[in-house]
Amino acid sequence: MRILVLSDLHANVTALDAVLEAANGRWDLSVCLGDVVGYGPDPNEVTARLLEMGTKTIRGNHDKAVTGVMATDDFNPVAKAAVDWTRAQLKPEHMSWLAALPQGPLATEGIVLVHGAFQDEDEYVFTPAQALDGLLDSTAEVTFFGHTHHQGGFSYQDSQLEVLQIRPRNSESFAALRVEHPRRYLLNPGSIGQPRDGDSRAAFAIADLEHQTVEFWRVPYDIAAVQERMRAARLPEPLVQRLVVGR
Ligand code: ZN
C-alpha cells in the first residue's frame, strides 16, 4: 500500500494541486499531519480537497487556533492576523470539520501520525534529543510528524540515533529512503504550503512499507499566483514573502 503523506498545507491550494499532480494518483490512501489552514489564501479550497479525498487528518496548532480549540496568546501578531482572517473566510461546514479533527498520535495502516512531538502535539522537533522520545515511545516503527516545516527526520537502532538528510536536490523530484526492520523512524514529509527548510518547492512523502521505502518529494508550483491572492486578501506581507525563500 502506498500512503500519500501530507503536512502543513496552510491554505495553499496551488501548492497542494501541484503535489497531487506529481503524485498522479499512484497512492492508495492519503493522510495529513495537520495545519490544513492558517497563513495562506485558500482555506476553503484546501479543506474541500481533503474532504473529497477522504484524507485521514489529525489537527495542527493552526487548525486549533482558527476553530477556537486553542487560544492564540502564544501566536505572533502575523500568525494571529492570519488566524483572524481565516476564521472570517471559512465556510461553516469546513469550520466544523476542522474543529472535530482528532489529536495525534493516531495509528493507521502500520504508521503513526503526530503533528509536533509524540508526547506534545504543539512541540517542535528539531534536535535528536527532542526526537528520542518519539522514536522510543511510538507504537509503530515508522512515525510521521510535521509542525517544523523541515523535510527530513531521524532513525534509531541499538541506542544509536541518526539524523537523516534525505531532501531531494534541486534537480531532483524525490529521494528515496530504505526502511529497515527493526530500525525506528521519525519522519517529516515537509510542508506543502509554507516550506521553511530553504527549498521553496512544496514538500510531501509517499510511504510504501511493504516495499520498505519512503519517498521524499519536492515539486515547484506557481508561487507568484499564491502571493497575488495573499496580497489581494491583505494577508501580512512577511507571510507573502517567505514563500519565495522557503524560510
Ligand atoms: Zn505548520
Coordinates of N, CA and C and ligand atoms in Angstrom, one line a residue:
M1 N 0.8 -1.2 0.0 CA 0.0 0.0 0.0 C 0.9 1.3 0.0
R2 N 0.5 2.2 -0.9 CA 1.3 3.4 -1.0 C 0.4 4.5 -0.2
I3 N 1.0 5.1 0.8 CA 0.3 6.1 1.6 C 0.9 7.5 1.2
L4 N 0.0 8.4 0.8 CA 0.4 9.8 0.5 C 0.4 10.6 1.8
V5 N 1.6 11.1 2.2 CA 1.6 11.8 3.5 C 1.8 13.3 3.3
L6 N 0.7 14.0 3.7 CA 0.7 15.5 3.5 C 0.8 16.2 4.9
S7 N 1.4 17.3 4.9 CA 1.5 18.1 6.2 C 1.6 19.6 5.9
D8 N 1.2 20.3 6.9 CA 1.3 21.8 6.9 C 1.0 22.4 5.5
L9 N -0.3 22.2 5.2 CA -0.8 22.7 3.9 C -1.0 24.2 3.9
H10 N -1.4 24.7 5.1 CA -1.5 26.1 5.3 C -2.2 26.8 4.2
A11 N -3.4 26.3 3.8 CA -4.3 27.0 2.9 C -3.7 27.5 1.6
N12 N -2.8 26.6 1.1 CA -2.1 26.9 -0.2 C -2.6 25.9 -1.2
V13 N -3.6 26.2 -2.0 CA -4.2 25.2 -2.8 C -3.4 25.0 -4.1
T14 N -2.7 26.0 -4.5 CA -1.8 25.9 -5.7 C -0.7 24.9 -5.4
A15 N -0.1 25.0 -4.3 CA 0.9 24.0 -3.9 C 0.3 22.6 -3.7
L16 N -0.8 22.5 -3.1 CA -1.5 21.2 -2.9 C -1.8 20.6 -4.3
D17 N -2.3 21.4 -5.2 CA -2.6 20.8 -6.5 C -1.4 20.3 -7.3
A18 N -0.3 21.1 -7.1 CA 1.0 20.6 -7.7 C 1.5 19.3 -7.1
V19 N 1.2 19.2 -5.8 CA 1.6 17.9 -5.2 C 0.7 16.7 -5.7
L20 N -0.6 17.0 -5.8 CA -1.5 15.9 -6.3 C -1.2 15.5 -7.7
E21 N -0.8 16.5 -8.5 CA -0.4 16.2 -9.9 C 0.9 15.4 -9.9
A22 N 1.8 15.7 -9.1 CA 3.1 15.0 -9.1 C 2.9 13.5 -8.6
A23 N 2.0 13.4 -7.6 CA 1.7 12.1 -7.0 C 0.9 11.2 -8.0
N24 N 0.1 11.9 -8.9 CA -0.5 11.3 -10.0 C -1.4 10.1 -9.7
G25 N -2.0 10.1 -8.6 CA -2.9 9.0 -8.2 C -2.3 7.7 -7.9
R26 N -0.9 7.7 -7.9 CA -0.2 6.5 -7.6 C -0.1 6.3 -6.0
W27 N -1.2 6.3 -5.4 CA -1.3 6.1 -3.9 C -2.7 5.5 -3.6
D28 N -2.8 4.8 -2.5 CA -4.0 4.1 -2.2 C -4.8 4.8 -1.1
L29 N -4.0 5.6 -0.3 CA -4.6 6.2 0.9 C -3.9 7.5 1.2
S30 N -4.6 8.6 1.6 CA -3.9 9.8 2.0 C -4.1 10.1 3.4
V31 N -3.0 10.7 4.1 CA -3.1 11.1 5.5 C -2.5 12.5 5.5
C32 N -2.9 13.2 6.6 CA -2.5 14.6 6.8 C -2.1 14.8 8.2
L33 N -1.0 15.5 8.5 CA -0.4 15.7 9.8 C -0.8 17.0 10.4
G34 N -1.8 17.7 9.8 CA -2.3 18.9 10.5 C -1.8 20.2 9.9
D35 N -2.3 21.3 10.4 CA -2.1 22.7 9.8 C -2.7 22.7 8.4
V36 N -3.9 22.3 8.3 CA -4.6 22.4 7.0 C -4.8 23.9 6.6
V37 N -5.0 24.7 7.5 CA -5.3 26.2 7.3 C -4.3 27.0 8.1
G38 N -4.5 28.3 7.9 CA -3.6 29.3 8.5 C -2.5 29.8 7.6
Y39 N -2.2 31.1 7.5 CA -1.2 31.7 6.7 C -1.6 31.9 5.2
G40 N -2.2 30.9 4.6 CA -2.4 31.0 3.1 C -3.8 31.5 2.7
P41 N -4.0 31.8 1.4 CA -5.2 32.4 1.0 C -6.4 31.5 0.7
D42 N -6.2 30.2 0.7 CA -7.3 29.3 0.2 C -7.8 28.3 1.3
P43 N -8.2 28.7 2.4 CA -8.6 27.7 3.5 C -9.8 26.8 3.1
N44 N -10.8 27.4 2.3 CA -11.9 26.5 1.9 C -11.5 25.5 0.9
E45 N -10.7 26.0 -0.1 CA -10.3 25.1 -1.2 C -9.5 23.9 -0.7
V46 N -8.6 24.2 0.2 CA -7.7 23.1 0.7 C -8.5 22.2 1.6
T47 N -9.4 22.7 2.4 CA -10.2 21.8 3.2 C -11.1 21.0 2.3
A48 N -11.7 21.5 1.3 CA -12.5 20.8 0.4 C -11.8 19.7 -0.3
R49 N -10.5 19.9 -0.7 CA -9.7 18.8 -1.3 C -9.5 17.6 -0.4
L50 N -9.2 17.9 0.9 CA -9.0 16.8 1.8 C -10.4 16.0 2.1
L51 N -11.5 16.8 2.1 CA -12.8 16.1 2.3 C -13.1 15.2 1.1
E52 N -12.8 15.8 -0.1 CA -13.0 15.0 -1.4 C -12.2 13.7 -1.4
M53 N -10.9 13.8 -0.9 CA -10.0 12.6 -1.0 C -10.3 11.7 0.2
G54 N -11.0 12.1 1.2 CA -11.2 11.3 2.4 C -9.9 11.1 3.2
T55 N -9.1 12.2 3.2 CA -7.8 12.1 3.8 C -7.9 12.0 5.3
K56 N -7.3 11.0 5.9 CA -7.3 10.8 7.3 C -6.4 11.9 7.9
T57 N -7.0 12.8 8.7 CA -6.3 14.0 9.1 C -6.3 14.2 10.6
I58 N -5.1 14.6 11.2 CA -5.1 15.0 12.6 C -4.9 16.5 12.7
R59 N -5.2 17.1 13.8 CA -5.2 18.6 13.9 C -3.8 19.1 14.2
G60 N -3.6 20.3 13.7 CA -2.4 21.1 14.0 C -2.7 22.3 14.8
N61 N -1.7 23.0 15.3 CA -1.9 24.1 16.1 C -2.7 25.2 15.4
H62 N -2.5 25.4 14.1 CA -3.3 26.4 13.4 C -4.8 26.0 13.3
D63 N -5.0 24.8 13.1 CA -6.4 24.3 13.0 C -7.1 24.5 14.3
K64 N -6.4 24.3 15.4 CA -6.9 24.5 16.7 C -7.2 26.0 17.0
A65 N -6.3 26.9 16.5 CA -6.4 28.3 16.8 C -7.6 28.9 16.0
V66 N -7.7 28.5 14.7 CA -8.7 29.0 13.9 C -10.1 28.6 14.4
T67 N -10.2 27.4 14.9 CA -11.5 26.9 15.3 C -11.8 27.2 16.8
G68 N -10.9 27.9 17.5 CA -11.1 28.3 18.8 C -10.9 27.2 19.9
V69 N -10.3 26.0 19.4 CA -10.0 24.9 20.3 C -8.8 25.3 21.2
M70 N -8.0 26.3 20.7 CA -6.8 26.7 21.4 C -6.8 28.3 21.3
A71 N -6.3 28.9 22.4 CA -6.2 30.4 22.4 C -5.0 30.8 21.5
T72 N -5.0 32.0 21.0 CA -3.9 32.4 20.2 C -2.9 33.3 20.9
D73 N -2.9 33.2 22.2 CA -2.0 34.1 23.1 C -0.5 33.8 22.7
D74 N -0.2 32.6 22.3 CA 1.2 32.3 22.0 C 1.6 32.6 20.6
F75 N 0.6 33.0 19.7 CA 0.9 33.3 18.3 C 1.5 34.7 18.2
N76 N 2.4 34.8 17.3 CA 3.0 36.1 17.0 C 1.9 36.9 16.2
P77 N 2.0 38.3 16.2 CA 1.0 39.1 15.6 C 0.7 38.8 14.1
V78 N 1.7 38.4 13.4 CA 1.5 38.0 12.0 C 0.6 36.7 11.9
A79 N 1.0 35.7 12.7 CA 0.2 34.5 12.6 C -1.2 34.7 13.1
K80 N -1.3 35.6 14.2 CA -2.6 35.9 14.7 C -3.5 36.6 13.7
A81 N -2.9 37.5 12.9 CA -3.7 38.2 11.9 C -4.2 37.2 10.8
A82 N -3.4 36.2 10.5 CA -3.8 35.2 9.5 C -4.9 34.3 10.1
V83 N -4.8 34.0 11.4 CA -5.9 33.2 12.1 C -7.2 34.0 12.0
D84 N -7.2 35.2 12.3 CA -8.5 36.0 12.3 C -9.0 36.1 10.9
W85 N -8.2 36.3 9.9 CA -8.6 36.4 8.5 C -9.3 35.0 8.1
T86 N -8.6 33.9 8.5 CA -9.0 32.6 8.1 C -10.4 32.3 8.7
R87 N -10.5 32.7 10.0 CA -11.8 32.4 10.7 C -13.0 33.1 9.9
A88 N -12.7 34.3 9.4 CA -13.8 35.1 8.7 C -14.1 34.4 7.4
Q89 N -13.2 33.7 6.8 CA -13.4 33.1 5.4 C -14.1 31.8 5.4
L90 N -13.8 31.0 6.5 CA -14.2 29.5 6.4 C -15.7 29.3 6.4
K91 N -16.1 28.5 5.5 CA -17.5 28.1 5.4 C -17.8 27.3 6.7
P92 N -19.1 27.4 7.2 CA -19.4 26.7 8.5 C -19.1 25.2 8.5
E93 N -19.3 24.5 7.3 CA -19.1 23.1 7.3 C -17.6 22.8 7.4
H94 N -16.8 23.6 6.8 CA -15.3 23.4 6.9 C -14.8 23.7 8.3
M95 N -15.4 24.8 8.9 CA -15.0 25.1 10.3 C -15.4 23.9 11.2
S96 N -16.5 23.3 11.0 CA -16.9 22.2 12.0 C -16.1 21.0 11.7
W97 N -15.7 20.7 10.5 CA -14.8 19.6 10.2 C -13.4 19.8 10.8
L98 N -12.9 21.0 10.7 CA -11.6 21.3 11.3 C -11.6 21.2 12.8
A99 N -12.8 21.7 13.4 CA -12.9 21.7 14.8 C -12.9 20.3 15.4
A100 N -13.4 19.4 14.6 CA -13.6 18.0 15.1 C -12.4 17.1 14.8
L101 N -11.3 17.7 14.2 CA -10.2 16.8 13.8 C -9.6 16.2 15.1
P102 N -9.2 14.9 15.0 CA -8.6 14.3 16.2 C -7.2 14.7 16.5
Q103 N -6.8 14.5 17.7 CA -5.4 14.9 18.1 C -4.5 13.7 17.9
G104 N -3.3 13.9 17.5 CA -2.3 12.8 17.4 C -1.9 12.5 18.7
P105 N -1.1 11.3 18.9 CA -0.8 10.4 17.9 C -2.0 9.5 17.5
L106 N -2.0 9.3 16.1 CA -3.1 8.4 15.6 C -2.4 7.3 14.8
A107 N -2.7 6.1 15.1 CA -2.2 4.9 14.4 C -3.1 4.5 13.3
T108 N -2.5 4.3 12.1 CA -3.3 3.9 10.9 C -2.4 3.2 9.9
E109 N -2.9 2.0 9.5 CA -2.2 1.3 8.4 C -0.7 1.1 8.7
G110 N -0.4 0.8 9.9 CA 1.0 0.5 10.3 C 1.9 1.6 10.5
I111 N 1.4 2.9 10.4 CA 2.2 4.0 10.8 C 1.5 4.8 11.8
V112 N 2.3 5.7 12.5 CA 1.7 6.6 13.5 C 1.8 8.1 13.0
L113 N 0.8 8.9 13.2 CA 0.8 10.3 12.8 C 0.8 11.2 14.0
V114 N 1.7 12.2 14.0 CA 1.6 13.2 15.0 C 1.9 14.6 14.3
H115 N 1.4 15.6 15.0 CA 1.7 17.0 14.4 C 3.0 17.5 14.8
G116 N 3.2 17.6 16.1 CA 4.5 18.0 16.6 C 5.3 16.9 17.2
A117 N 5.5 16.9 18.5 CA 6.2 15.7 19.2 C 5.2 14.6 19.5
F118 N 5.7 13.4 19.8 CA 4.9 12.3 20.1 C 4.1 12.6 21.4
Q119 N 4.7 13.2 22.4 CA 4.0 13.4 23.7 C 3.3 14.8 23.7
D120 N 3.6 15.7 22.8 CA 3.1 17.0 22.9 C 2.9 17.5 21.4
E121 N 1.6 17.6 21.0 CA 1.3 17.9 19.6 C 1.8 19.3 19.2
D122 N 2.1 20.2 20.2 CA 2.5 21.6 19.9 C 4.0 21.8 20.0
E123 N 4.7 20.7 20.3 CA 6.2 20.9 20.5 C 6.9 20.7 19.1
Y124 N 7.9 21.6 18.8 CA 8.7 21.5 17.6 C 9.8 20.5 17.8
V125 N 9.9 19.5 16.9 CA 11.0 18.5 17.0 C 12.1 18.9 16.0
F126 N 13.2 19.5 16.5 CA 14.3 19.9 15.6 C 15.5 19.1 15.9
T127 N 15.7 18.7 17.2 CA 17.0 18.1 17.6 C 16.9 16.6 17.8
P128 N 18.0 15.9 17.8 CA 17.9 14.4 18.1 C 17.4 14.2 19.5
A129 N 17.7 15.1 20.5 CA 17.2 14.9 21.8 C 15.7 15.0 21.9
Q130 N 15.2 15.9 21.1 CA 13.7 16.1 21.0 C 13.1 14.9 20.3
A131 N 13.8 14.3 19.4 CA 13.2 13.2 18.6 C 13.2 11.9 19.4
L132 N 14.1 11.8 20.3 CA 14.3 10.5 21.0 C 13.0 9.9 21.6
D133 N 12.3 10.7 22.3 CA 11.0 10.3 23.0 C 10.1 9.6 22.0
G134 N 9.9 10.3 20.8 CA 9.0 9.8 19.8 C 9.5 8.5 19.2
L135 N 10.8 8.4 19.0 CA 11.4 7.2 18.4 C 11.2 6.0 19.4
L136 N 11.3 6.3 20.7 CA 11.2 5.2 21.6 C 9.8 4.9 22.0
D137 N 8.9 5.9 22.1 CA 7.6 5.7 22.6 C 6.5 5.3 21.6
S138 N 6.8 5.6 20.3 CA 5.7 5.4 19.3 C 5.4 3.9 19.2
T139 N 4.1 3.6 18.9 CA 3.7 2.2 18.8 C 4.0 1.6 17.5
A140 N 4.6 2.4 16.5 CA 4.9 1.9 15.2 C 6.4 2.1 15.0
E141 N 7.0 1.4 14.1 CA 8.4 1.6 13.7 C 8.5 2.9 12.9
V142 N 7.5 3.2 12.1 CA 7.6 4.5 11.3 C 6.5 5.4 11.8
T143 N 7.0 6.6 12.3 CA 6.1 7.7 12.7 C 6.3 8.9 11.9
F144 N 5.3 9.5 11.5 CA 5.4 10.8 10.7 C 5.0 12.0 11.6
F145 N 5.8 13.0 11.5 CA 5.5 14.3 12.2 C 5.6 15.5 11.3
G146 N 5.0 16.6 11.7 CA 5.1 17.8 10.9 C 5.5 19.0 11.8
H147 N 4.9 20.1 11.6 CA 5.0 21.3 12.5 C 6.2 22.1 12.3
T148 N 7.4 21.5 12.0 CA 8.6 22.3 11.8 C 8.7 22.8 10.4
H149 N 8.0 22.2 9.5 CA 8.1 22.6 8.0 C 9.5 22.3 7.5
H150 N 10.2 21.4 8.1 CA 11.5 20.9 7.6 C 11.4 19.5 7.2
Q151 N 11.7 19.2 5.9 CA 11.7 17.8 5.4 C 12.9 17.0 6.0
G152 N 12.7 15.8 6.4 CA 13.8 15.0 6.9 C 13.4 14.1 8.0
G153 N 14.3 13.9 8.9 CA 13.9 13.0 10.1 C 15.0 12.4 10.8
F154 N 14.7 11.4 11.5 CA 15.6 10.7 12.5 C 15.3 9.2 12.4
S155 N 16.4 8.4 12.7 CA 16.2 7.0 12.9 C 16.9 6.5 14.1
Y156 N 16.5 5.3 14.6 CA 17.1 4.8 15.8 C 17.2 3.3 15.8
Q157 N 18.4 2.8 16.2 CA 18.6 1.4 16.4 C 19.8 1.2 17.3
D158 N 19.7 0.2 18.2 CA 20.8 -0.2 19.1 C 21.4 1.0 19.8
S159 N 20.5 1.8 20.4 CA 21.0 3.0 21.1 C 21.7 4.1 20.3
Q160 N 21.6 4.0 19.0 CA 22.2 5.0 18.1 C 21.1 5.8 17.4
L161 N 21.2 7.1 17.5 CA 20.2 7.9 16.8 C 20.9 8.6 15.7
E162 N 20.2 8.5 14.5 CA 20.8 9.1 13.3 C 19.9 10.2 12.8
V163 N 20.5 11.3 12.3 CA 19.8 12.4 11.6 C 19.8 12.0 10.2
L164 N 18.6 12.0 9.5 CA 18.5 11.6 8.1 C 18.5 12.9 7.2
Q165 N 19.4 12.9 6.3 CA 19.5 14.0 5.3 C 19.0 13.4 4.0
I166 N 17.7 13.6 3.8 CA 17.1 12.9 2.6 C 16.3 13.8 1.7
R167 N 16.6 15.1 1.7 CA 15.9 16.0 0.8 C 16.4 15.9 -0.6
P168 N 15.5 15.8 -1.6 CA 15.9 15.8 -3.0 C 16.7 17.1 -3.4
R169 N 17.7 16.9 -4.2 CA 18.4 18.1 -4.7 C 17.5 18.9 -5.6
N170 N 18.0 20.1 -5.9 CA 17.2 21.0 -6.8 C 16.8 20.4 -8.1
S171 N 17.7 19.5 -8.6 CA 17.5 18.9 -10.0 C 16.6 17.7 -9.9
E172 N 16.3 17.2 -8.6 CA 15.5 16.0 -8.5 C 14.1 16.3 -7.9
S173 N 13.2 15.3 -8.2 CA 11.9 15.4 -7.7 C 11.7 14.7 -6.4
F174 N 12.5 13.6 -6.2 CA 12.3 12.9 -5.0 C 13.6 12.1 -4.6
A175 N 13.7 11.8 -3.3 CA 14.8 11.0 -2.8 C 14.2 9.9 -2.0
A176 N 14.6 8.6 -2.2 CA 14.0 7.5 -1.5 C 14.8 7.1 -0.3
L177 N 14.1 6.8 0.8 CA 14.8 6.2 2.0 C 14.4 4.8 2.1
R178 N 15.4 3.9 2.3 CA 15.1 2.5 2.5 C 14.8 2.3 4.0
V179 N 13.7 1.7 4.3 CA 13.2 1.5 5.7 C 13.6 0.1 6.1
E180 N 14.4 0.0 7.2 CA 14.9 -1.4 7.6 C 14.3 -1.8 8.9
H181 N 13.8 -3.0 9.0 CA 13.3 -3.5 10.2 C 14.4 -4.1 11.0
P182 N 14.5 -3.9 12.4 CA 13.6 -3.2 13.3 C 14.0 -1.8 13.6
R183 N 14.7 -1.1 12.7 CA 15.1 0.3 13.0 C 13.8 1.1 13.1
R184 N 13.8 2.2 13.9 CA 12.7 3.0 14.1 C 12.9 4.4 13.5
Y185 N 11.8 4.9 13.0 CA 11.9 6.2 12.2 C 10.9 7.2 12.6
L186 N 11.4 8.5 12.7 CA 10.5 9.6 12.9 C 10.8 10.6 11.7
L187 N 9.8 10.6 10.8 CA 10.0 11.3 9.5 C 9.1 12.4 9.3
N188 N 9.6 13.5 8.7 CA 8.8 14.7 8.4 C 8.7 14.8 6.9
P189 N 7.5 14.8 6.3 CA 7.4 14.9 4.9 C 7.7 16.3 4.4
G190 N 7.8 17.3 5.3 CA 8.0 18.7 4.9 C 6.6 19.4 4.8
S191 N 6.7 20.6 4.5 CA 5.4 21.4 4.4 C 5.0 21.6 2.9
I192 N 3.7 21.5 2.7 CA 3.2 21.8 1.3 C 3.1 23.3 1.1
G193 N 2.4 24.0 2.1 CA 2.0 25.3 1.8 C 3.0 26.4 2.2
Q194 N 4.0 26.1 3.1 CA 4.9 27.1 3.5 C 6.3 26.5 4.0
P195 N 7.1 25.9 3.1 CA 8.3 25.3 3.4 C 9.3 26.3 4.1
R196 N 10.0 25.8 5.1 CA 11.0 26.6 5.9 C 12.4 26.0 5.9
D197 N 12.7 25.1 5.0 CA 14.0 24.4 5.1 C 14.9 24.9 4.0
G198 N 14.5 26.1 3.4 CA 15.4 26.7 2.4 C 15.1 26.3 1.0
D199 N 14.2 25.4 0.8 CA 13.7 24.9 -0.5 C 12.3 25.4 -0.7
S200 N 12.0 26.2 -1.6 CA 10.7 26.8 -1.7 C 9.6 25.9 -2.4
R201 N 10.1 24.7 -2.9 CA 9.2 23.8 -3.5 C 8.3 23.1 -2.5
A202 N 7.1 22.8 -2.9 CA 6.1 22.1 -2.0 C 6.7 20.7 -1.6
A203 N 6.5 20.3 -0.4 CA 7.1 19.0 0.1 C 6.0 18.0 0.5
F204 N 6.3 16.7 0.2 CA 5.4 15.7 0.7 C 6.2 14.4 0.7
A205 N 5.5 13.3 1.2 CA 6.1 12.0 1.1 C 5.1 10.9 0.7
I206 N 5.7 9.8 0.2 CA 4.9 8.6 -0.1 C 5.5 7.5 0.6
A207 N 4.8 6.8 1.5 CA 5.3 5.7 2.2 C 4.8 4.4 1.6
D208 N 5.7 3.5 1.4 CA 5.3 2.1 0.9 C 6.1 1.1 1.7
L209 N 5.5 0.8 2.8 CA 6.3 0.0 3.8 C 6.4 -1.5 3.4
E210 N 5.5 -2.0 2.6 CA 5.7 -3.4 2.0 C 6.9 -3.5 1.2
H211 N 7.2 -2.4 0.5 CA 8.4 -2.3 -0.3 C 9.6 -1.6 0.4
Q212 N 9.4 -1.4 1.7 CA 10.5 -0.8 2.5 C 11.0 0.5 2.0
T213 N 10.1 1.4 1.5 CA 10.6 2.7 1.0 C 9.7 3.8 1.5
V214 N 10.3 5.0 1.7 CA 9.6 6.2 1.9 C 10.2 7.2 0.9
E215 N 9.4 7.7 0.0 CA 9.9 8.7 -1.0 C 9.6 10.1 -0.4
F216 N 10.7 11.0 -0.5 CA 10.5 12.4 0.0 C 10.5 13.2 -1.3
W217 N 9.4 13.9 -1.5 CA 9.2 14.7 -2.8 C 9.3 16.2 -2.6
R218 N 9.8 16.9 -3.7 CA 9.7 18.3 -3.8 C 9.1 18.7 -5.2
V219 N 8.1 19.5 -5.2 CA 7.6 19.9 -6.5 C 7.4 21.5 -6.6
P220 N 7.8 22.1 -7.7 CA 7.7 23.5 -7.9 C 6.2 23.8 -8.1
Y221 N 5.8 25.0 -7.7 CA 4.4 25.5 -8.0 C 4.5 27.0 -8.3
D222 N 3.3 27.5 -8.7 CA 3.3 28.9 -9.1 C 3.1 29.8 -7.8
I223 N 4.3 30.1 -7.3 CA 4.3 30.9 -6.0 C 3.7 32.3 -6.2
A224 N 4.0 32.9 -7.4 CA 3.6 34.2 -7.7 C 2.0 34.3 -7.6
A225 N 1.4 33.3 -8.1 CA -0.1 33.3 -8.1 C -0.6 33.3 -6.7
V226 N 0.0 32.5 -5.8 CA -0.4 32.5 -4.4 C -0.2 33.8 -3.8
Q227 N 1.0 34.4 -4.0 CA 1.3 35.7 -3.4 C 0.3 36.8 -3.9
E228 N -0.1 36.7 -5.1 CA -1.1 37.7 -5.6 C -2.4 37.6 -4.8
R229 N -2.9 36.3 -4.6 CA -4.1 36.1 -3.8 C -3.9 36.6 -2.4
M230 N -2.7 36.4 -1.8 CA -2.5 36.8 -0.4 C -2.5 38.3 -0.3
R231 N -1.9 39.0 -1.3 CA -1.9 40.5 -1.2 C -3.3 41.0 -1.4
A232 N -4.1 40.4 -2.3 CA -5.5 40.8 -2.5 C -6.3 40.6 -1.3
A233 N -6.0 39.6 -0.5 CA -6.7 39.3 0.8 C -6.1 40.2 1.9
R234 N -5.1 40.9 1.7 CA -4.4 41.7 2.7 C -3.8 40.9 3.8
L235 N -3.3 39.7 3.5 CA -2.6 38.9 4.5 C -1.3 39.6 4.7
P236 N -0.7 39.4 5.9 CA 0.6 40.1 6.3 C 1.7 39.9 5.3
E237 N 2.4 40.9 4.9 CA 3.5 40.9 3.9 C 4.6 39.9 4.2
P238 N 5.0 39.7 5.4 CA 6.1 38.7 5.7 C 5.7 37.3 5.3
L239 N 4.4 37.0 5.5 CA 3.9 35.7 5.0 C 3.9 35.5 3.5
V240 N 3.7 36.6 2.8 CA 3.7 36.6 1.4 C 5.2 36.3 0.9
Q241 N 6.1 37.0 1.5 CA 7.5 37.0 1.0 C 8.2 35.7 1.4
R242 N 7.9 35.1 2.5 CA 8.6 33.9 2.9 C 8.4 32.7 2.0
L243 N 7.3 32.7 1.2 CA 7.1 31.6 0.3 C 8.2 31.5 -0.8
V244 N 8.8 32.6 -1.2 CA 9.8 32.6 -2.2 C 11.1 32.0 -1.7
V245 N 11.5 32.4 -0.5 CA 12.8 32.0 0.1 C 12.7 30.6 0.8
G246 N 11.5 30.2 1.1 CA 11.3 28.9 1.7 C 11.9 28.9 3.1
R247 N 11.8 30.0 3.8 CA 12.2 30.1 5.2 C 11.1 30.7 6.1
Ligands
ZN1 ZN 2.5 24.5 10.3

